[in-house]
mmCIF file of C-alpha atoms (C1' of nucleotides) in Angstrom:
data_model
loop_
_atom_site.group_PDB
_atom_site.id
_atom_site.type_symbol
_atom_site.label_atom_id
_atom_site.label_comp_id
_atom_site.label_asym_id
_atom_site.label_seq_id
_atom_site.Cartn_x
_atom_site.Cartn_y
_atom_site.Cartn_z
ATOM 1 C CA UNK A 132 0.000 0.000 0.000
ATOM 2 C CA UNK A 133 2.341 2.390 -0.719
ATOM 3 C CA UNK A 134 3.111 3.919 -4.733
ATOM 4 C CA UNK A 135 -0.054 3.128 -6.159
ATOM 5 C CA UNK A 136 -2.255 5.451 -4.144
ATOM 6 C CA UNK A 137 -2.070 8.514 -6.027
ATOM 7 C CA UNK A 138 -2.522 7.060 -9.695
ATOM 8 C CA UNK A 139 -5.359 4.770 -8.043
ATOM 9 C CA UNK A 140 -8.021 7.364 -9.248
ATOM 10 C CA UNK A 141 -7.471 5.750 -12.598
ATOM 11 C CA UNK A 142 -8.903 2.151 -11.658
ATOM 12 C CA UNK A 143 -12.323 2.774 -12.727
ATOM 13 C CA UNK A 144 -13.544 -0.274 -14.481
ATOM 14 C CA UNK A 145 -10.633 -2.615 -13.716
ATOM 15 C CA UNK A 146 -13.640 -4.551 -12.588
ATOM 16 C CA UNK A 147 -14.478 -7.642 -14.765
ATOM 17 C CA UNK A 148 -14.758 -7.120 -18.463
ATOM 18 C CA UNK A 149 -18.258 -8.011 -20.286
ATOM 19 C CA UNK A 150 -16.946 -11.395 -20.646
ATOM 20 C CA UNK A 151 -15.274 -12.117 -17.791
ATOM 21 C CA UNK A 152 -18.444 -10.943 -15.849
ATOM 22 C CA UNK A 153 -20.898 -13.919 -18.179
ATOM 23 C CA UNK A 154 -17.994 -16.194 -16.940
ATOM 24 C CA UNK A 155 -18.270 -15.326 -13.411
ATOM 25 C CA UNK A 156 -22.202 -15.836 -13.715
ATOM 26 C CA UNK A 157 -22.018 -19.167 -14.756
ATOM 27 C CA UNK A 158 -19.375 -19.954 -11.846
ATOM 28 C CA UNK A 159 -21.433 -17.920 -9.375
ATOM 29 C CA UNK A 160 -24.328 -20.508 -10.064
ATOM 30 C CA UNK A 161 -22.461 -24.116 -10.642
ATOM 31 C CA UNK A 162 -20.132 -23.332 -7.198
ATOM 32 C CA UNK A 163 -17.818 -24.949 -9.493
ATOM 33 C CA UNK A 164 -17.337 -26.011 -13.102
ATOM 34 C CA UNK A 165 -14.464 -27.433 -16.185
ATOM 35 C CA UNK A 166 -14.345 -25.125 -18.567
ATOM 36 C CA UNK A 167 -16.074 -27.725 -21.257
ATOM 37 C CA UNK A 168 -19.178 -26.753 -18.613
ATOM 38 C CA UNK A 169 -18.965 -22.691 -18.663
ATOM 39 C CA UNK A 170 -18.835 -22.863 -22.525
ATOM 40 C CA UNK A 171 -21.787 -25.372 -22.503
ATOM 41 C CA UNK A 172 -23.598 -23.115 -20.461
ATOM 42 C CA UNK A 173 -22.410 -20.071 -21.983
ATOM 43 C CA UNK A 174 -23.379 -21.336 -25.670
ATOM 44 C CA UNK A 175 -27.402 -21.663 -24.337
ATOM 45 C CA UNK A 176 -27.905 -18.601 -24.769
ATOM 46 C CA UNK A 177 -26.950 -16.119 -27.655
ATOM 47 C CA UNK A 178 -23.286 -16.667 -27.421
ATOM 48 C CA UNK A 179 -21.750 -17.847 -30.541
ATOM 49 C CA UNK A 180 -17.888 -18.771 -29.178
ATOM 50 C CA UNK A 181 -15.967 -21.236 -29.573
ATOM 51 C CA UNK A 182 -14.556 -23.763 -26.873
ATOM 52 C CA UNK A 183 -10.942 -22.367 -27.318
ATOM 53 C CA UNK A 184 -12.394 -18.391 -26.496
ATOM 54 C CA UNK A 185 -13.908 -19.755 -23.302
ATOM 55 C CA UNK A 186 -10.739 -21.804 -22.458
ATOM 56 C CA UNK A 187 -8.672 -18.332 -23.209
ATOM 57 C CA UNK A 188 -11.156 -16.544 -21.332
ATOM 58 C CA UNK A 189 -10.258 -18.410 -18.125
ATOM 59 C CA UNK A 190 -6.909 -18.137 -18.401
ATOM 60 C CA UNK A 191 -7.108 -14.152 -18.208
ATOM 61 C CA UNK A 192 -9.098 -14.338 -15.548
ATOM 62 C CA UNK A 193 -7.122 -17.269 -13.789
ATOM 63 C CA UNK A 194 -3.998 -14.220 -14.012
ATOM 64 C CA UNK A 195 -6.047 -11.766 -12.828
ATOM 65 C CA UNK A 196 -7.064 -13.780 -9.827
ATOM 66 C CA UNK A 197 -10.769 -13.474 -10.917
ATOM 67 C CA UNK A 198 -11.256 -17.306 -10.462
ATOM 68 C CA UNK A 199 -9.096 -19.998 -9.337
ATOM 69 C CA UNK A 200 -8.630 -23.606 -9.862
ATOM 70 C CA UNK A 201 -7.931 -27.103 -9.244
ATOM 71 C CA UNK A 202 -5.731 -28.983 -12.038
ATOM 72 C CA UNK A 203 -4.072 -31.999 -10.279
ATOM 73 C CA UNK A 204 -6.096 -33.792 -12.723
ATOM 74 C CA UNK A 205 -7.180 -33.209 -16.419
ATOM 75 C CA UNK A 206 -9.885 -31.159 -17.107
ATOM 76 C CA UNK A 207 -8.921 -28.717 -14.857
ATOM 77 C CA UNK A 208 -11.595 -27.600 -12.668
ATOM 78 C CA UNK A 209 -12.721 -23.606 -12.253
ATOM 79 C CA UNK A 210 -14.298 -21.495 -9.722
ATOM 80 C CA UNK A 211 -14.856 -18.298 -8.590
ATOM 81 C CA UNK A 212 -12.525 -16.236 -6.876
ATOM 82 C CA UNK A 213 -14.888 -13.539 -5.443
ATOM 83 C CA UNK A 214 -18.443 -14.463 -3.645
ATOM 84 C CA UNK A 215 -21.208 -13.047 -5.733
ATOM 85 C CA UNK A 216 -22.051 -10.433 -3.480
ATOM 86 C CA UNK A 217 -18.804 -9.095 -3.135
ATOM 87 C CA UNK A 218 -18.232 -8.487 -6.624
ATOM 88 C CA UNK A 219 -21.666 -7.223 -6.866
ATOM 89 C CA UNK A 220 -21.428 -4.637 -4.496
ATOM 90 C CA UNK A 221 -18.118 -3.435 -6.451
ATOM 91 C CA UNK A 222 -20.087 -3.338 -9.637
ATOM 92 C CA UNK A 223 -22.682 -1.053 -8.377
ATOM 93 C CA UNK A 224 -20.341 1.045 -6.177
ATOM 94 C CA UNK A 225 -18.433 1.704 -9.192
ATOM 95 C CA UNK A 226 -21.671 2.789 -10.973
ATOM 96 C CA UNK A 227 -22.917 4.519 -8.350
ATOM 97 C CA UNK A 228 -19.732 6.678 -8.623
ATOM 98 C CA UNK A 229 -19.050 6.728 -12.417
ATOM 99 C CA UNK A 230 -22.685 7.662 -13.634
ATOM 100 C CA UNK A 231 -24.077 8.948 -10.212
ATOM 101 C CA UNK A 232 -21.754 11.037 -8.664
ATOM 102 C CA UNK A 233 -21.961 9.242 -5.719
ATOM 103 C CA UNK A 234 -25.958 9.974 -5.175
ATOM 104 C CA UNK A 235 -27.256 6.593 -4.309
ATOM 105 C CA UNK A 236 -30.671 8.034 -3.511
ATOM 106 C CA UNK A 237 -31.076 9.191 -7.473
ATOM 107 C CA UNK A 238 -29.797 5.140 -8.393
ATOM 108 C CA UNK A 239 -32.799 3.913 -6.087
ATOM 109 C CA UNK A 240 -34.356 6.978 -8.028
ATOM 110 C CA UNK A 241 -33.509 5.491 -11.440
ATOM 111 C CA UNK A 242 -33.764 2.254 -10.839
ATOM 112 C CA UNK A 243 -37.530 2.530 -9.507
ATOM 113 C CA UNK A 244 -38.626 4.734 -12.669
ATOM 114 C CA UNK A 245 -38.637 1.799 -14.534
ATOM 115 C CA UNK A 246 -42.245 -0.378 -14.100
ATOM 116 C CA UNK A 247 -41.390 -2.711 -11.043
ATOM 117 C CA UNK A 248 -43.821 -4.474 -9.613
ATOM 118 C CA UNK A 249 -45.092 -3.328 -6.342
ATOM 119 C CA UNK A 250 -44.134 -6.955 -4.983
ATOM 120 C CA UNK A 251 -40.986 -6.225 -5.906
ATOM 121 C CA UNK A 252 -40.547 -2.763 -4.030
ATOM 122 C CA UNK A 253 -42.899 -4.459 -0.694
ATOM 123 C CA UNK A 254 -39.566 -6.877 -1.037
ATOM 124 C CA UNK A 255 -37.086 -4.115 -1.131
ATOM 125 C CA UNK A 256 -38.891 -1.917 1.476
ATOM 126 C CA UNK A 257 -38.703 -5.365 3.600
ATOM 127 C CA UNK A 258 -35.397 -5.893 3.229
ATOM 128 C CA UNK A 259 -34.632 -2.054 4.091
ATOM 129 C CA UNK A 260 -36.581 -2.390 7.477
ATOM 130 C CA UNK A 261 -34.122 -5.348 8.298
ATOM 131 C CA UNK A 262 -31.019 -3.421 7.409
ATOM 132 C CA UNK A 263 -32.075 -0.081 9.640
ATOM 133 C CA UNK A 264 -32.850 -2.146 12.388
ATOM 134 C CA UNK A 265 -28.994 -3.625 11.723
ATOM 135 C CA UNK A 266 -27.913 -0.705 11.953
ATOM 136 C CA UNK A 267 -29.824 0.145 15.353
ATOM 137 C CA UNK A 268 -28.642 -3.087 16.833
ATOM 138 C CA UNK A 269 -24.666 -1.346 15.838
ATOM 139 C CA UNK A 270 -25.732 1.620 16.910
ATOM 140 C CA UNK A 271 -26.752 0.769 20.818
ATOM 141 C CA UNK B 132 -29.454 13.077 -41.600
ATOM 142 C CA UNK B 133 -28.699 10.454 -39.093
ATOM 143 C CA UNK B 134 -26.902 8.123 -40.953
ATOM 144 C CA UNK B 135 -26.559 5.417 -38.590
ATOM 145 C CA UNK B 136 -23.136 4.123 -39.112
ATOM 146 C CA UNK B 137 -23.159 0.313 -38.896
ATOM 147 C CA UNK B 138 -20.776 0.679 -36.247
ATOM 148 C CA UNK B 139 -23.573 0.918 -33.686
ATOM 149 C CA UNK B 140 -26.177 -1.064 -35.313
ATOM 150 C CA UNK B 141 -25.868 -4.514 -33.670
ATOM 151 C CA UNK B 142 -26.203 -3.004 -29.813
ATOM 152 C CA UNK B 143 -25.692 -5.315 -27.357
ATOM 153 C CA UNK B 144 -25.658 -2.773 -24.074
ATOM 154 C CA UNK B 145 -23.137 -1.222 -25.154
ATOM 155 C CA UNK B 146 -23.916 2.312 -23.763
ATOM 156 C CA UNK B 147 -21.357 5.304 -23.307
ATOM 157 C CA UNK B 148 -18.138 4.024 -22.634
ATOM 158 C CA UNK B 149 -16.090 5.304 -19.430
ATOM 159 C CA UNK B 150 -14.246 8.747 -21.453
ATOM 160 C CA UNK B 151 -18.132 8.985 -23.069
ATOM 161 C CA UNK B 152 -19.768 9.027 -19.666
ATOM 162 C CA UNK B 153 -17.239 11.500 -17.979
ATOM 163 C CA UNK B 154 -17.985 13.659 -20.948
ATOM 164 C CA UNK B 155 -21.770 13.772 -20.857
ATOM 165 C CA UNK B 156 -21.563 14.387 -17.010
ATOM 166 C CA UNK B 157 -20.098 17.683 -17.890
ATOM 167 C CA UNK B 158 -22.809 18.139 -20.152
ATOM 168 C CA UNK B 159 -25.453 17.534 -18.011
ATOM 169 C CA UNK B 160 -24.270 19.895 -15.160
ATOM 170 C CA UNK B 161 -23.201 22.531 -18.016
ATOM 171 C CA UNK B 162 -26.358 22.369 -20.246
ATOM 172 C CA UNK B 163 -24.065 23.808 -22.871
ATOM 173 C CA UNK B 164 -20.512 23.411 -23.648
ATOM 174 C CA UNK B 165 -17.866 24.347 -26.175
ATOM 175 C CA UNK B 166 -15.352 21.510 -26.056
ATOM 176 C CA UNK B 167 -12.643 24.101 -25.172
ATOM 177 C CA UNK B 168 -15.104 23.892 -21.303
ATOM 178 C CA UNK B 169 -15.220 20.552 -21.577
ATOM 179 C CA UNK B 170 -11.835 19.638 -21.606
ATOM 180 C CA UNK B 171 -11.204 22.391 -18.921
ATOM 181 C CA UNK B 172 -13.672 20.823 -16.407
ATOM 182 C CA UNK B 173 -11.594 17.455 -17.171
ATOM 183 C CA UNK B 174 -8.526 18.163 -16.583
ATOM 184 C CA UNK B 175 -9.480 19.808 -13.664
ATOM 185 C CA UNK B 176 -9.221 16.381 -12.012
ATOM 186 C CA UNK B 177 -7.241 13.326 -12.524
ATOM 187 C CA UNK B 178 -7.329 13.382 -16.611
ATOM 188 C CA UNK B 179 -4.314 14.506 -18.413
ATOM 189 C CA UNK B 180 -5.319 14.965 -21.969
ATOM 190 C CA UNK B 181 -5.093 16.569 -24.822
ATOM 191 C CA UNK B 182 -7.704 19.613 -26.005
ATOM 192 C CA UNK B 183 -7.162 16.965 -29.254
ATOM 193 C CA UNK B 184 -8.991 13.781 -27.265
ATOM 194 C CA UNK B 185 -11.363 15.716 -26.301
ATOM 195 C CA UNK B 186 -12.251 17.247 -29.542
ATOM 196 C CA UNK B 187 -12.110 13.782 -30.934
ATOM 197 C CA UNK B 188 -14.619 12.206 -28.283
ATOM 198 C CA UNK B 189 -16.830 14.273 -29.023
ATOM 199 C CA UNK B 190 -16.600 13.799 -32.718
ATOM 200 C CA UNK B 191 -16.708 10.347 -31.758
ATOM 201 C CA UNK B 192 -19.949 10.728 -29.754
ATOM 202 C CA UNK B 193 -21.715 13.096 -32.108
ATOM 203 C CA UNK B 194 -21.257 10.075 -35.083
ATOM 204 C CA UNK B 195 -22.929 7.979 -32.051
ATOM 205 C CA UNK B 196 -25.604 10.259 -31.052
ATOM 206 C CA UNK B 197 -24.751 10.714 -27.309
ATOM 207 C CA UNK B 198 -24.458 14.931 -28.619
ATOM 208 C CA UNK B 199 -25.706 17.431 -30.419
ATOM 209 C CA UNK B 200 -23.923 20.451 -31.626
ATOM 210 C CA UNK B 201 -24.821 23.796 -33.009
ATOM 211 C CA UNK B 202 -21.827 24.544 -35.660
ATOM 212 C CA UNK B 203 -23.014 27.982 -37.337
ATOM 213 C CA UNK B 204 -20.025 29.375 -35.426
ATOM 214 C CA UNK B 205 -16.981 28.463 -34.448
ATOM 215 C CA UNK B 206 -16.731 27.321 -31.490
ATOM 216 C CA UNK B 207 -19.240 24.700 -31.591
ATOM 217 C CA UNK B 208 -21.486 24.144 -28.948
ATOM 218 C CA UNK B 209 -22.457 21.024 -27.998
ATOM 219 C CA UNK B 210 -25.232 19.614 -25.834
ATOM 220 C CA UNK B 211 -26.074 16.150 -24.433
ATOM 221 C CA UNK B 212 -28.339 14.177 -26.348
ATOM 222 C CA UNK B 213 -29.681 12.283 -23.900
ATOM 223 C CA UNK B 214 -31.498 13.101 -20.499
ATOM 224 C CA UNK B 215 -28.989 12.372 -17.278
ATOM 225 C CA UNK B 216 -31.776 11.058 -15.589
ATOM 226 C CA UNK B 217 -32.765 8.567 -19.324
ATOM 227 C CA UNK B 218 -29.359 7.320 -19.174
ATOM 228 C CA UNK B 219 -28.619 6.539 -15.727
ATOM 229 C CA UNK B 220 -32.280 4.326 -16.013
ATOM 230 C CA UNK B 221 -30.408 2.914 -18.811
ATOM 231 C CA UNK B 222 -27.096 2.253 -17.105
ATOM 232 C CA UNK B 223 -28.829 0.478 -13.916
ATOM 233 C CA UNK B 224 -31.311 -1.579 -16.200
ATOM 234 C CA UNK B 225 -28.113 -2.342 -17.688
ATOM 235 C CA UNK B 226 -25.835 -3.058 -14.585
ATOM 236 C CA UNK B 227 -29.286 -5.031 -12.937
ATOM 237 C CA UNK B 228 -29.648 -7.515 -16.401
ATOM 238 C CA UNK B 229 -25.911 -7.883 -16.590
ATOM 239 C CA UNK B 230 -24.793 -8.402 -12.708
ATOM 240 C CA UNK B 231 -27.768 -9.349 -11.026
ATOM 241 C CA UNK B 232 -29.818 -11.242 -13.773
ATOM 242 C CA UNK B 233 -32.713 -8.912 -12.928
ATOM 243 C CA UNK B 234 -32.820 -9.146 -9.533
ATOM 244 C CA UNK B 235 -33.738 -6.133 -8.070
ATOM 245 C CA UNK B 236 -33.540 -6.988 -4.606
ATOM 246 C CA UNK B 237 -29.794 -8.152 -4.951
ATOM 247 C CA UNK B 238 -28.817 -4.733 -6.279
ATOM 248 C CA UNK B 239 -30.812 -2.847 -3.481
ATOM 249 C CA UNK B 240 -28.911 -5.353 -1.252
ATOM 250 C CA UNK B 241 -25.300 -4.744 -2.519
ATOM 251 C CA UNK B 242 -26.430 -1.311 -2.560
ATOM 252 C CA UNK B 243 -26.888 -0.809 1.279
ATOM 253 C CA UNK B 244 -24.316 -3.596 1.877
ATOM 254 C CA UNK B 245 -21.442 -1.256 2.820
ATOM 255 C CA UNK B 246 -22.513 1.028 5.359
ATOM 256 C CA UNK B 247 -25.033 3.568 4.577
ATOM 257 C CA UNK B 248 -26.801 5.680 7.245
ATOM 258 C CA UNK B 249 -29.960 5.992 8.741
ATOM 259 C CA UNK B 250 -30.818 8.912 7.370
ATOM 260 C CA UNK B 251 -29.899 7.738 4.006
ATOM 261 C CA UNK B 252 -32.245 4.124 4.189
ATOM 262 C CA UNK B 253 -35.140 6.516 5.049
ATOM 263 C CA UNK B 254 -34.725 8.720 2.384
ATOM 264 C CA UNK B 255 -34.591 5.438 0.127
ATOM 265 C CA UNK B 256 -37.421 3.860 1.905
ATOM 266 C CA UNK B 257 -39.586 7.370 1.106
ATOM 267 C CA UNK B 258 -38.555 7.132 -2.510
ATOM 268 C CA UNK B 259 -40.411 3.805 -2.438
ATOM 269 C CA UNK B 260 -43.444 4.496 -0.825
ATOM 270 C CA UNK B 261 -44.198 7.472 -3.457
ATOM 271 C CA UNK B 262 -43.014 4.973 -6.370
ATOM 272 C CA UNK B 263 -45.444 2.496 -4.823
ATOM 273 C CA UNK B 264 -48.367 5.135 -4.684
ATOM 274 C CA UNK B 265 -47.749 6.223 -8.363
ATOM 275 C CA UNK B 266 -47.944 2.270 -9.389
ATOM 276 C CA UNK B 267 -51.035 2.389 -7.031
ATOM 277 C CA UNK B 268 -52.369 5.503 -9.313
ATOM 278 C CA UNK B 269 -51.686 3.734 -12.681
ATOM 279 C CA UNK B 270 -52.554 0.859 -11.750
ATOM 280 C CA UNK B 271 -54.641 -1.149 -14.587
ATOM 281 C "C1'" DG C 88 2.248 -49.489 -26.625
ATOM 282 C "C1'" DT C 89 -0.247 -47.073 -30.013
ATOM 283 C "C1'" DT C 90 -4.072 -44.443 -31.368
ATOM 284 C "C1'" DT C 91 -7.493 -41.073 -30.562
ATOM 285 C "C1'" DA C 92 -10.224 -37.423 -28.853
ATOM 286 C "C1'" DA C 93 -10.609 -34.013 -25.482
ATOM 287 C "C1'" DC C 94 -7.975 -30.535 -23.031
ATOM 288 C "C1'" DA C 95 -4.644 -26.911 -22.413
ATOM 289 C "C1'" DA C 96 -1.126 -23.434 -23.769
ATOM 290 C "C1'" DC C 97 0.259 -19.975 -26.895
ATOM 291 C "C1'" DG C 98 0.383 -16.366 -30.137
ATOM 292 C "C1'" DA C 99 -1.609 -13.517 -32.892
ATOM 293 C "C1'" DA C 100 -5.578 -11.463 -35.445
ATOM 294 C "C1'" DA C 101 -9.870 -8.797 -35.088
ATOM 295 C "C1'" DA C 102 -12.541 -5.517 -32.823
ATOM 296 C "C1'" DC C 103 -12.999 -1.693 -30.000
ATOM 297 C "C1'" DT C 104 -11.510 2.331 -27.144
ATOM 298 C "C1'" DT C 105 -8.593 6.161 -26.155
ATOM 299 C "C1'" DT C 106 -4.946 9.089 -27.271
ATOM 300 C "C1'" DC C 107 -2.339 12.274 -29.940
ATOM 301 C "C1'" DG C 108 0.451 14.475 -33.931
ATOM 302 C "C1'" DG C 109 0.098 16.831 -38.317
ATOM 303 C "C1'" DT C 110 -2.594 19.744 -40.987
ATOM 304 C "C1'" DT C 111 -6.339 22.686 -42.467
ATOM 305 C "C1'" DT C 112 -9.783 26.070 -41.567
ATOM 306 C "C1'" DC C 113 -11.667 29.864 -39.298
ATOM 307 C "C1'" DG C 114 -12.133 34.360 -36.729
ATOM 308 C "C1'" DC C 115 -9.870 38.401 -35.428
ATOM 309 C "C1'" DG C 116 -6.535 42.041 -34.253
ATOM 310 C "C1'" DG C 117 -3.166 44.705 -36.522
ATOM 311 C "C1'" DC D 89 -5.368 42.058 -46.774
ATOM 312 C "C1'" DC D 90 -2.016 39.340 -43.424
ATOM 313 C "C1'" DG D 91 -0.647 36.715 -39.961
ATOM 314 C "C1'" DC D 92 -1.514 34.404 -35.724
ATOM 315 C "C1'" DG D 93 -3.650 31.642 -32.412
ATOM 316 C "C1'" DA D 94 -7.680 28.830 -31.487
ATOM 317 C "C1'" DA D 95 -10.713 25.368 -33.255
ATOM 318 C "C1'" DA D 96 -11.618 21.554 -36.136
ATOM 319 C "C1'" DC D 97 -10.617 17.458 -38.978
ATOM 320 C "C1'" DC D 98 -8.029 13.412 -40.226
ATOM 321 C "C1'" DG D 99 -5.484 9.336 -39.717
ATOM 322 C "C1'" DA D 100 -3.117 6.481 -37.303
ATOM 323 C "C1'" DA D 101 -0.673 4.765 -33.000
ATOM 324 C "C1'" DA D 102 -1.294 2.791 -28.439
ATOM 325 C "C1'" DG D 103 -3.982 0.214 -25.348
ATOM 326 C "C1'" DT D 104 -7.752 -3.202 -24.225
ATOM 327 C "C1'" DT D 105 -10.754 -6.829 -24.941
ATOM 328 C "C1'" DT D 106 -12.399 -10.780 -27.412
ATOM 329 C "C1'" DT D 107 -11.820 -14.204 -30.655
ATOM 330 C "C1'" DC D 108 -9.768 -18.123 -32.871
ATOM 331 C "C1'" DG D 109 -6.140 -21.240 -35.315
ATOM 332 C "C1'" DT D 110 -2.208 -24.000 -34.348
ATOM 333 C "C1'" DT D 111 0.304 -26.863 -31.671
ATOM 334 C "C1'" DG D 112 1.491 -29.528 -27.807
ATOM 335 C "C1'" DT D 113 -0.256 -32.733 -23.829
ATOM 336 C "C1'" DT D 114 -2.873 -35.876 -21.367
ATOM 337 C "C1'" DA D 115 -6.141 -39.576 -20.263
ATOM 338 C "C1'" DA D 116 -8.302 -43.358 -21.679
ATOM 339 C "C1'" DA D 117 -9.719 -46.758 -25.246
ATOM 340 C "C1'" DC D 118 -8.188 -50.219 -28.070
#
DNA sequence: GTTTAACAACGAAAACTTTCGGTTTCGCGG
DNA sequence: CCGCGAAACCGAAAGTTTTCGTTGTTAAAC
């Protein structure tokens, strides 16, 4: 922690790419997975890659440090090297600073403009209760 | 007039890039800029650019759309295309289908995960209850 | 032990983003 | 008019990200 702190204000995205963040999906949900299963999974949907992309894919991300894995034995077995929720909450702090200026009360502003369902906010209200009364058990 | 270049046609999400968003902040808190202000108000922080990258981003970003520009004089005045408020809806949406497959809840949840005040929940929570009394309003 | 098919490593091309140098055009003071 | 500095355009380099072809390696089948 030492040289890096002043030319820090230029990690912005160094988050996952596009890419890397489909990858990281598909780990996030099979806890863990050979890379012959990502591109399987990956290739569902709309993706149109070839085996070799998602193989390369990995290995970025295994330098990185965005996943890790297991290759005692052949194929070499992948998973995730940050929980969902961590990486989560770096994606949308990032946003929330990038396109927001830091205002989280306009992203709960923009993300509710969209239709959502009122089931959905009674489930986000909900959870907000729980978190202030978090907080009040910290704060006593 | 707006000849589409095929650059843009086959849209995935891919919105404003990072140098695209800083730029159309500026816009949005200046209404109205020449690029000559724009590239002031950058460098002002971290960036250390050229007048030339700037004047070529926003080249870049008129052939996109993202500005407009009023060029019966010379210095040209440009203006963001898009409504802040338009885009950030578009940026969450984006962040919420891409990170959170839609989940809403997760991204209020990452949201509040680091700490956030009191004072800040309740203003969230009050945002909701008027979003849930418009959907109440429209409701068909 | 040899063959075979899947797996992995590697490099480099393609695509995209950001930056900047060289040059032209414009507006203006002299 | 003339020249000068600011503004604009162009093209291409530099930097990332994503893709894929080629080549080696391994496990397992024969």
């Amino acid at each position: 922690m030492s040289e890096m702190s002043k030319s820090q204000t230029k990690n912005k995205s160094t988050g996952p790419t596009n890419a890397e963040l489909e990858i990281l999906r598909v780990l996030w949900s099979l806890e863990t997975a050979t890379v012959r299963q990502i591109h399987e999974v990956l290739t569902d949907g709309e993706k149109q890659t070839t085996f070799n992309t998602t193989l390369k894919m990995l290995n970025i991300m295994l330098d990185k440090g965005l996943v890790t894995r297991e290759d005692v034995r052949r194929p070499h077995i992948y998973q995730a090297a940050i929980p969902e929720e961590q990486m989560q909450q770096q994606l949308v702090s990032d946003l929330l600073k990038r396109a927001f200026g830091g205002a989280t009360r306009k992203l709960v502003a923009a993300l509710t403009a969209s239709d959502i369902s009122n089931e959905e906010l009674a489930d986000i209200k909900q959870f907000l209760n729980d978190q202030e009364e978090k907080n009040d058990e910290h704060a006593n």
